[in-house]
Amino acid sequence: MFGLNRTVFRFVNRQHQMETNTASISFSDRIRPYFEVLKFRLSTMVVFSSGMTYLLASGPNVEYSKLWLLVLGGFMVTGSANIINQVFERDIDSLMKRTRNRPLPTGRMSVAEAVSYSSFLGIAGFAVLALNVNLMAALLTMLSLVLYGFVYTPMKQRSPLAVAVGAVPGALPTLIGWVAYTGQITIPGLILFGIQFVWQFPHFWAIAWVLDDDYKKAGFRLLPSSGGRDIKTAFRIMSYTLFLIPLGLMPFQLGITGSMSAMVVTLCGTLFLFQTFSLMASCSNKAAKSIMFGSFLYLPIVQIAFVLDRV
């Protein structure tokens, strides 16, 4: 009798543990899509740029509470824009290997959930920026959301000019960081915007080169000229990379930064440029991948150098 009771007790206890584990896994599965649609790494890169530019503008007079609220609000609005992008491209994403496992194509998140989540993040992020940073920074952030979510996203299937359009919201975080501290759009802020704007062409085109086969399945037209992985595209990539060197030296010329960052910009720009020569010589995916990874390193290194070398 007692043995039977112990057996029943163990069985009930084991069933309870299984139900608890199942509930835990189910909760995790429900939460994970909300994290994934934010595109955490991309959003982090965006707010990194705005944060670094804020530090460059403020110098030693950093208001850390405002800096963290800038990062928080910017992250929320960026996440909102990323969700809008995925809502519009949910059917297209299912065609590409790189994106087919995202929450919307797999049905792990509904369109209604995504729209509600995006709306909450966008409104809350705007409020954080408008109330705690300044209205102009908040408005520029929302401009970035509109351009990325509602202009660049649908344009990707229509014209290679989408890269130029997408480069605007991609570069706005630097201007937003400058405006967050200064409260106004000035020449230094526009130059920093220009550096990130030009950087995005070799960055985007290198990615489009590497992922061209996948992008063609979705009908994306992101490579320049004839849209081919050829010498013309490689030359375009080289041209924009070359222009980064004199443009990157302008903060030094204006007295915003010192000679140390000027040397870093020149060195990084030259190494970046050499990578494009390799692509022109080989027109290979390997060379395009080198440019892609090189572009990921170039921007944070240059921005950190600017901040550390502020005059």
mmCIF file of C-alpha atoms in Angstrom:
data_model
loop_
_atom_site.group_PDB
_atom_site.id
_atom_site.type_symbol
_atom_site.label_atom_id
_atom_site.label_comp_id
_atom_site.label_asym_id
_atom_site.label_seq_id
_atom_site.Cartn_x
_atom_site.Cartn_y
_atom_site.Cartn_z
ATOM 1 C CA MET A 1 0.000 0.000 0.000
ATOM 2 C CA PHE A 2 2.725 2.442 1.013
ATOM 3 C CA GLY A 3 4.798 1.386 -1.990
ATOM 4 C CA LEU A 4 1.862 2.099 -4.283
ATOM 5 C CA ASN A 5 1.367 5.521 -2.713
ATOM 6 C CA ARG A 6 5.056 6.364 -3.230
ATOM 7 C CA THR A 7 4.792 5.291 -6.882
ATOM 8 C CA VAL A 8 1.716 7.438 -7.425
ATOM 9 C CA PHE A 9 3.412 10.366 -5.669
ATOM 10 C CA ARG A 10 6.521 10.098 -7.897
ATOM 11 C CA PHE A 11 4.319 9.903 -11.010
ATOM 12 C CA VAL A 12 2.296 12.979 -10.050
ATOM 13 C CA ASN A 13 5.446 14.878 -9.103
ATOM 14 C CA ARG A 14 7.095 13.997 -12.432
ATOM 15 C CA GLN A 15 3.986 15.116 -14.341
ATOM 16 C CA HIS A 16 3.998 18.394 -12.434
ATOM 17 C CA GLN A 17 7.659 18.991 -13.267
ATOM 18 C CA MET A 18 7.008 18.272 -16.955
ATOM 19 C CA GLU A 19 4.103 20.701 -16.997
ATOM 20 C CA THR A 20 6.236 23.341 -15.297
ATOM 21 C CA ASN A 21 9.057 22.878 -17.818
ATOM 22 C CA THR A 22 6.606 22.981 -20.702
ATOM 23 C CA ALA A 23 5.111 26.198 -19.380
ATOM 24 C CA SER A 24 8.591 27.677 -18.989
ATOM 25 C CA ILE A 25 9.599 26.739 -22.537
ATOM 26 C CA SER A 26 6.311 28.041 -23.875
ATOM 27 C CA PHE A 27 6.840 31.389 -22.123
ATOM 28 C CA SER A 28 10.363 31.601 -23.520
ATOM 29 C CA ASP A 29 9.097 30.833 -26.998
ATOM 30 C CA ARG A 30 6.519 33.590 -26.666
ATOM 31 C CA ILE A 31 9.055 36.172 -25.519
ATOM 32 C CA ARG A 32 11.882 35.368 -27.948
ATOM 33 C CA PRO A 33 10.161 36.742 -31.084
ATOM 34 C CA TYR A 34 9.758 40.131 -29.380
ATOM 35 C CA PHE A 35 13.521 40.238 -28.932
ATOM 36 C CA GLU A 36 14.338 38.941 -32.407
ATOM 37 C CA VAL A 37 12.242 41.475 -34.342
ATOM 38 C CA LEU A 38 14.208 44.320 -32.746
ATOM 39 C CA LYS A 39 17.314 43.259 -34.726
ATOM 40 C CA PHE A 40 19.323 43.827 -31.585
ATOM 41 C CA ARG A 41 22.786 44.047 -33.169
ATOM 42 C CA LEU A 42 21.663 46.506 -35.844
ATOM 43 C CA SER A 43 19.807 48.643 -33.307
ATOM 44 C CA THR A 44 22.848 48.632 -31.034
ATOM 45 C CA MET A 45 25.076 49.856 -33.877
ATOM 46 C CA VAL A 46 22.632 52.676 -34.573
ATOM 47 C CA VAL A 47 22.477 53.957 -30.992
ATOM 48 C CA PHE A 48 26.250 53.518 -30.668
ATOM 49 C CA SER A 49 26.705 56.113 -33.412
ATOM 50 C CA SER A 50 24.339 58.586 -31.790
ATOM 51 C CA GLY A 51 25.911 58.030 -28.380
ATOM 52 C CA MET A 52 29.453 58.551 -29.662
ATOM 53 C CA THR A 53 28.461 61.729 -31.489
ATOM 54 C CA TYR A 54 26.769 63.019 -28.342
ATOM 55 C CA LEU A 55 30.029 62.439 -26.443
ATOM 56 C CA LEU A 56 31.959 64.210 -29.204
ATOM 57 C CA ALA A 57 29.626 67.207 -29.053
ATOM 58 C CA SER A 58 29.621 67.430 -25.252
ATOM 59 C CA GLY A 59 33.312 66.889 -24.600
ATOM 60 C CA PRO A 60 33.931 66.889 -20.847
ATOM 61 C CA ASN A 61 30.460 68.330 -20.148
ATOM 62 C CA VAL A 62 28.636 65.017 -20.450
ATOM 63 C CA GLU A 63 25.139 64.760 -19.019
ATOM 64 C CA TYR A 64 25.083 61.014 -18.515
ATOM 65 C CA SER A 65 21.389 60.859 -17.701
ATOM 66 C CA LYS A 66 20.587 62.523 -21.029
ATOM 67 C CA LEU A 67 23.042 60.229 -22.819
ATOM 68 C CA TRP A 68 21.368 57.077 -21.501
ATOM 69 C CA LEU A 69 17.907 58.427 -22.310
ATOM 70 C CA LEU A 70 19.139 59.246 -25.817
ATOM 71 C CA VAL A 71 20.339 55.660 -26.195
ATOM 72 C CA LEU A 72 17.110 54.232 -24.743
ATOM 73 C CA GLY A 73 14.775 56.348 -26.858
ATOM 74 C CA GLY A 74 16.881 55.832 -29.970
ATOM 75 C CA PHE A 75 16.935 52.074 -29.444
ATOM 76 C CA MET A 76 13.167 51.957 -29.089
ATOM 77 C CA VAL A 77 12.503 53.961 -32.254
ATOM 78 C CA THR A 78 15.112 51.986 -34.183
ATOM 79 C CA GLY A 79 13.506 48.753 -33.057
ATOM 80 C CA SER A 80 10.137 50.110 -34.175
ATOM 81 C CA ALA A 81 11.544 50.888 -37.641
ATOM 82 C CA ASN A 82 13.048 47.411 -37.892
ATOM 83 C CA ILE A 83 9.676 45.852 -37.098
ATOM 84 C CA ILE A 84 7.949 47.973 -39.762
ATOM 85 C CA ASN A 85 10.542 46.704 -42.245
ATOM 86 C CA GLN A 86 9.789 43.098 -41.303
ATOM 87 C CA VAL A 87 6.025 43.583 -41.484
ATOM 88 C CA PHE A 88 6.281 44.833 -45.066
ATOM 89 C CA GLU A 89 8.780 42.144 -46.037
ATOM 90 C CA ARG A 90 7.288 39.151 -44.218
ATOM 91 C CA ASP A 91 6.452 37.305 -47.457
ATOM 92 C CA ILE A 92 9.755 38.242 -49.059
ATOM 93 C CA ASP A 93 11.710 37.150 -45.978
ATOM 94 C CA SER A 94 10.269 33.650 -46.319
ATOM 95 C CA LEU A 95 12.038 33.344 -49.693
ATOM 96 C CA MET A 96 15.537 34.047 -48.417
ATOM 97 C CA LYS A 97 17.732 31.688 -46.425
ATOM 98 C CA ARG A 98 19.051 34.551 -44.306
ATOM 99 C CA THR A 99 15.616 35.690 -43.156
ATOM 100 C CA ARG A 100 13.218 32.756 -43.477
ATOM 101 C CA ASN A 101 13.393 31.944 -39.743
ATOM 102 C CA ARG A 102 12.372 35.390 -38.568
ATOM 103 C CA PRO A 103 9.280 35.576 -36.314
ATOM 104 C CA LEU A 104 6.836 36.866 -38.947
ATOM 105 C CA PRO A 105 7.625 34.406 -41.796
ATOM 106 C CA THR A 106 7.522 31.487 -39.360
ATOM 107 C CA GLY A 107 4.262 32.628 -37.778
ATOM 108 C CA ARG A 108 5.794 32.946 -34.303
ATOM 109 C CA MET A 109 4.488 36.507 -34.254
ATOM 110 C CA SER A 110 1.349 37.769 -35.967
ATOM 111 C CA VAL A 111 1.168 40.941 -38.023
ATOM 112 C CA ALA A 112 -1.196 42.462 -35.470
ATOM 113 C CA GLU A 113 1.271 41.755 -32.651
ATOM 114 C CA ALA A 114 4.136 43.230 -34.664
ATOM 115 C CA VAL A 115 2.209 46.394 -35.547
ATOM 116 C CA SER A 116 1.131 46.898 -31.924
ATOM 117 C CA TYR A 117 4.666 46.296 -30.657
ATOM 118 C CA SER A 118 6.154 48.654 -33.241
ATOM 119 C CA SER A 119 3.599 51.368 -32.439
ATOM 120 C CA PHE A 120 4.295 51.125 -28.711
ATOM 121 C CA LEU A 121 8.067 51.307 -29.190
ATOM 122 C CA GLY A 122 7.864 54.197 -31.648
ATOM 123 C CA ILE A 123 5.545 56.306 -29.516
ATOM 124 C CA ALA A 124 7.369 55.532 -26.269
ATOM 125 C CA GLY A 125 10.769 56.172 -27.834
ATOM 126 C CA PHE A 126 9.632 59.506 -29.271
ATOM 127 C CA ALA A 127 8.244 60.512 -25.868
ATOM 128 C CA VAL A 128 11.492 59.601 -24.108
ATOM 129 C CA LEU A 129 13.501 61.740 -26.545
ATOM 130 C CA ALA A 130 11.094 64.678 -26.720
ATOM 131 C CA LEU A 131 10.649 64.936 -22.952
ATOM 132 C CA ASN A 132 14.200 64.180 -21.818
ATOM 133 C CA VAL A 133 16.556 65.117 -24.665
ATOM 134 C CA ASN A 134 14.999 67.710 -26.995
ATOM 135 C CA LEU A 135 12.237 67.956 -29.558
ATOM 136 C CA MET A 136 14.508 68.346 -32.568
ATOM 137 C CA ALA A 137 16.387 65.140 -31.771
ATOM 138 C CA ALA A 138 13.049 63.346 -31.329
ATOM 139 C CA LEU A 139 11.738 64.645 -34.667
ATOM 140 C CA LEU A 140 14.917 63.629 -36.503
ATOM 141 C CA THR A 141 14.609 60.172 -34.992
ATOM 142 C CA MET A 142 11.038 59.849 -36.246
ATOM 143 C CA LEU A 143 12.143 61.112 -39.675
ATOM 144 C CA SER A 144 14.656 58.280 -39.706
ATOM 145 C CA LEU A 145 11.876 55.786 -38.881
ATOM 146 C CA VAL A 146 9.641 57.065 -41.694
ATOM 147 C CA LEU A 147 12.422 57.044 -44.296
ATOM 148 C CA TYR A 148 13.618 53.562 -43.329
ATOM 149 C CA GLY A 149 10.267 51.894 -42.776
ATOM 150 C CA PHE A 150 8.054 53.525 -45.373
ATOM 151 C CA VAL A 151 10.396 54.746 -48.135
ATOM 152 C CA TYR A 152 13.566 52.636 -48.210
ATOM 153 C CA THR A 153 11.830 49.323 -47.466
ATOM 154 C CA PRO A 154 9.387 49.293 -50.417
ATOM 155 C CA MET A 155 11.974 50.889 -52.707
ATOM 156 C CA LYS A 156 14.427 47.962 -52.353
ATOM 157 C CA GLN A 157 12.547 45.983 -55.000
ATOM 158 C CA ARG A 158 12.199 48.894 -57.400
ATOM 159 C CA SER A 159 15.526 50.644 -57.787
ATOM 160 C CA PRO A 160 19.207 50.570 -56.749
ATOM 161 C CA LEU A 161 18.598 54.150 -55.589
ATOM 162 C CA ALA A 162 17.164 52.543 -52.470
ATOM 163 C CA VAL A 163 20.734 52.392 -51.141
ATOM 164 C CA ALA A 164 21.042 56.189 -51.339
ATOM 165 C CA VAL A 165 17.637 56.626 -49.704
ATOM 166 C CA GLY A 166 18.489 54.109 -46.978
ATOM 167 C CA ALA A 167 21.800 55.843 -46.334
ATOM 168 C CA VAL A 168 19.931 58.900 -45.018
ATOM 169 C CA PRO A 169 18.228 57.202 -42.037
ATOM 170 C CA GLY A 170 21.381 55.140 -41.627
ATOM 171 C CA ALA A 171 23.436 58.311 -41.151
ATOM 172 C CA LEU A 172 20.910 60.354 -39.153
ATOM 173 C CA PRO A 173 21.973 58.837 -35.776
ATOM 174 C CA THR A 174 25.188 60.879 -35.925
ATOM 175 C CA LEU A 175 23.276 64.099 -36.534
ATOM 176 C CA ILE A 176 20.761 63.123 -33.841
ATOM 177 C CA GLY A 177 23.594 62.637 -31.341
ATOM 178 C CA TRP A 178 25.002 66.071 -32.179
ATOM 179 C CA VAL A 179 21.581 67.746 -31.961
ATOM 180 C CA ALA A 180 20.836 65.930 -28.699
ATOM 181 C CA TYR A 181 23.579 67.954 -27.019
ATOM 182 C CA THR A 182 23.663 71.192 -29.038
ATOM 183 C CA GLY A 183 19.956 71.512 -29.744
ATOM 184 C CA GLN A 184 20.617 72.629 -33.314
ATOM 185 C CA ILE A 185 21.811 71.425 -36.711
ATOM 186 C CA THR A 186 25.269 72.869 -37.370
ATOM 187 C CA ILE A 187 28.118 72.315 -39.830
ATOM 188 C CA PRO A 188 30.064 69.867 -37.604
ATOM 189 C CA GLY A 189 26.942 67.745 -37.147
ATOM 190 C CA LEU A 190 26.338 67.712 -40.903
ATOM 191 C CA ILE A 191 29.947 66.667 -41.569
ATOM 192 C CA LEU A 192 29.643 63.763 -39.146
ATOM 193 C CA PHE A 193 26.367 62.871 -40.860
ATOM 194 C CA GLY A 194 28.200 63.025 -44.205
ATOM 195 C CA ILE A 195 30.930 60.620 -43.079
ATOM 196 C CA GLN A 196 28.404 57.970 -42.052
ATOM 197 C CA PHE A 197 26.301 58.656 -45.160
ATOM 198 C CA VAL A 198 29.211 58.004 -47.538
ATOM 199 C CA TRP A 199 30.439 55.007 -45.497
ATOM 200 C CA GLN A 200 27.165 53.231 -46.098
ATOM 201 C CA PHE A 201 27.653 52.892 -49.855
ATOM 202 C CA PRO A 202 30.658 50.535 -49.709
ATOM 203 C CA HIS A 203 29.079 48.909 -46.644
ATOM 204 C CA PHE A 204 25.694 48.239 -48.282
ATOM 205 C CA TRP A 205 27.112 47.299 -51.663
ATOM 206 C CA ALA A 206 29.568 44.815 -50.142
ATOM 207 C CA ILE A 207 26.683 43.151 -48.285
ATOM 208 C CA ALA A 208 24.553 43.165 -51.442
ATOM 209 C CA TRP A 209 27.445 41.602 -53.379
ATOM 210 C CA VAL A 210 27.863 38.768 -50.874
ATOM 211 C CA LEU A 211 24.104 38.140 -50.571
ATOM 212 C CA ASP A 212 23.248 38.797 -54.213
ATOM 213 C CA ASP A 213 21.903 35.287 -54.895
ATOM 214 C CA ASP A 214 19.624 35.458 -51.860
ATOM 215 C CA TYR A 215 18.527 39.009 -52.659
ATOM 216 C CA LYS A 216 17.570 38.044 -56.203
ATOM 217 C CA LYS A 217 15.063 35.534 -54.800
ATOM 218 C CA ALA A 218 13.328 38.452 -53.104
ATOM 219 C CA GLY A 219 13.634 40.756 -56.101
ATOM 220 C CA PHE A 220 15.893 43.213 -54.278
ATOM 221 C CA ARG A 221 17.858 45.580 -56.510
ATOM 222 C CA LEU A 222 20.642 46.970 -54.353
ATOM 223 C CA LEU A 223 23.785 46.734 -56.491
ATOM 224 C CA PRO A 224 24.584 49.828 -58.600
ATOM 225 C CA SER A 225 24.840 50.258 -62.380
ATOM 226 C CA SER A 226 23.648 47.115 -64.147
ATOM 227 C CA GLY A 227 23.199 45.365 -60.823
ATOM 228 C CA GLY A 228 25.981 42.888 -61.422
ATOM 229 C CA ARG A 229 28.914 41.668 -59.371
ATOM 230 C CA ASP A 230 31.346 43.190 -61.830
ATOM 231 C CA ILE A 231 34.149 45.717 -62.229
ATOM 232 C CA LYS A 232 31.672 48.613 -62.523
ATOM 233 C CA THR A 233 30.201 47.849 -59.113
ATOM 234 C CA ALA A 234 33.678 47.296 -57.652
ATOM 235 C CA PHE A 235 34.769 50.690 -59.020
ATOM 236 C CA ARG A 236 31.761 52.390 -57.420
ATOM 237 C CA ILE A 237 32.650 50.820 -54.088
ATOM 238 C CA MET A 238 36.237 52.001 -54.441
ATOM 239 C CA SER A 239 35.174 55.560 -55.357
ATOM 240 C CA TYR A 240 33.036 56.076 -52.257
ATOM 241 C CA THR A 241 35.684 54.510 -50.034
ATOM 242 C CA LEU A 242 38.308 56.845 -51.469
ATOM 243 C CA PHE A 243 36.098 59.850 -50.702
ATOM 244 C CA LEU A 244 35.900 58.760 -47.061
ATOM 245 C CA ILE A 245 39.538 59.757 -46.457
ATOM 246 C CA PRO A 246 39.280 63.544 -47.119
ATOM 247 C CA LEU A 247 35.780 63.651 -45.635
ATOM 248 C CA GLY A 248 36.984 61.896 -42.483
ATOM 249 C CA LEU A 249 39.697 64.557 -42.062
ATOM 250 C CA MET A 250 37.233 67.453 -42.002
ATOM 251 C CA PRO A 251 36.584 67.287 -38.218
ATOM 252 C CA PHE A 252 40.336 67.838 -37.787
ATOM 253 C CA GLN A 253 40.307 70.704 -40.308
ATOM 254 C CA LEU A 254 37.472 72.369 -38.400
ATOM 255 C CA GLY A 255 39.258 71.974 -35.080
ATOM 256 C CA ILE A 256 36.689 69.568 -33.638
ATOM 257 C CA THR A 257 39.272 66.808 -33.210
ATOM 258 C CA GLY A 258 43.054 66.603 -33.086
ATOM 259 C CA SER A 259 45.905 65.098 -35.072
ATOM 260 C CA MET A 260 45.711 61.656 -33.459
ATOM 261 C CA SER A 261 42.243 60.939 -34.852
ATOM 262 C CA ALA A 262 43.330 62.386 -38.209
ATOM 263 C CA MET A 263 46.051 59.725 -38.377
ATOM 264 C CA VAL A 264 43.571 57.016 -37.365
ATOM 265 C CA VAL A 265 41.097 58.143 -40.034
ATOM 266 C CA THR A 266 43.832 58.177 -42.685
ATOM 267 C CA LEU A 267 45.143 54.747 -41.707
ATOM 268 C CA CYS A 268 41.688 53.143 -41.502
ATOM 269 C CA GLY A 269 40.586 54.799 -44.735
ATOM 270 C CA THR A 270 43.715 53.617 -46.547
ATOM 271 C CA LEU A 271 43.328 50.029 -45.333
ATOM 272 C CA PHE A 272 39.652 50.135 -46.274
ATOM 273 C CA LEU A 273 40.607 51.447 -49.724
ATOM 274 C CA PHE A 274 43.151 48.668 -50.276
ATOM 275 C CA GLN A 275 40.393 46.133 -49.695
ATOM 276 C CA THR A 276 38.422 47.650 -52.572
ATOM 277 C CA PHE A 277 41.440 47.308 -54.884
ATOM 278 C CA SER A 278 41.356 43.586 -54.176
ATOM 279 C CA LEU A 279 37.685 43.487 -55.164
ATOM 280 C CA MET A 280 38.415 45.354 -58.396
ATOM 281 C CA ALA A 281 41.152 42.867 -59.240
ATOM 282 C CA SER A 282 39.200 39.699 -58.466
ATOM 283 C CA CYS A 283 35.469 40.586 -58.381
ATOM 284 C CA SER A 284 35.163 37.740 -55.861
ATOM 285 C CA ASN A 285 32.850 37.079 -52.953
ATOM 286 C CA LYS A 286 35.885 36.659 -50.704
ATOM 287 C CA ALA A 287 37.060 40.198 -51.437
ATOM 288 C CA ALA A 288 33.530 41.562 -50.945
ATOM 289 C CA LYS A 289 33.320 39.821 -47.552
ATOM 290 C CA SER A 290 36.594 41.487 -46.539
ATOM 291 C CA ILE A 291 35.107 44.874 -47.386
ATOM 292 C CA MET A 292 31.928 44.026 -45.500
ATOM 293 C CA PHE A 293 33.801 43.081 -42.324
ATOM 294 C CA GLY A 294 36.212 45.983 -42.813
ATOM 295 C CA SER A 295 33.285 48.393 -42.938
ATOM 296 C CA PHE A 296 31.956 47.034 -39.629
ATOM 297 C CA LEU A 297 35.311 47.871 -38.039
ATOM 298 C CA TYR A 298 35.944 51.212 -39.735
ATOM 299 C CA LEU A 299 33.034 53.197 -38.332
ATOM 300 C CA PRO A 300 33.313 52.413 -34.584
ATOM 301 C CA ILE A 301 37.109 52.779 -34.660
ATOM 302 C CA VAL A 302 36.876 56.204 -36.304
ATOM 303 C CA GLN A 303 34.082 57.372 -33.995
ATOM 304 C CA ILE A 304 35.940 56.244 -30.883
ATOM 305 C CA ALA A 305 39.070 58.026 -32.146
ATOM 306 C CA PHE A 306 37.073 61.212 -32.664
ATOM 307 C CA VAL A 307 35.742 61.119 -29.105
ATOM 308 C CA LEU A 308 39.113 60.333 -27.500
ATOM 309 C CA ASP A 309 40.828 63.061 -29.525
ATOM 310 C CA ARG A 310 38.287 65.848 -29.093
ATOM 311 C CA VAL A 311 40.049 69.213 -28.899
#
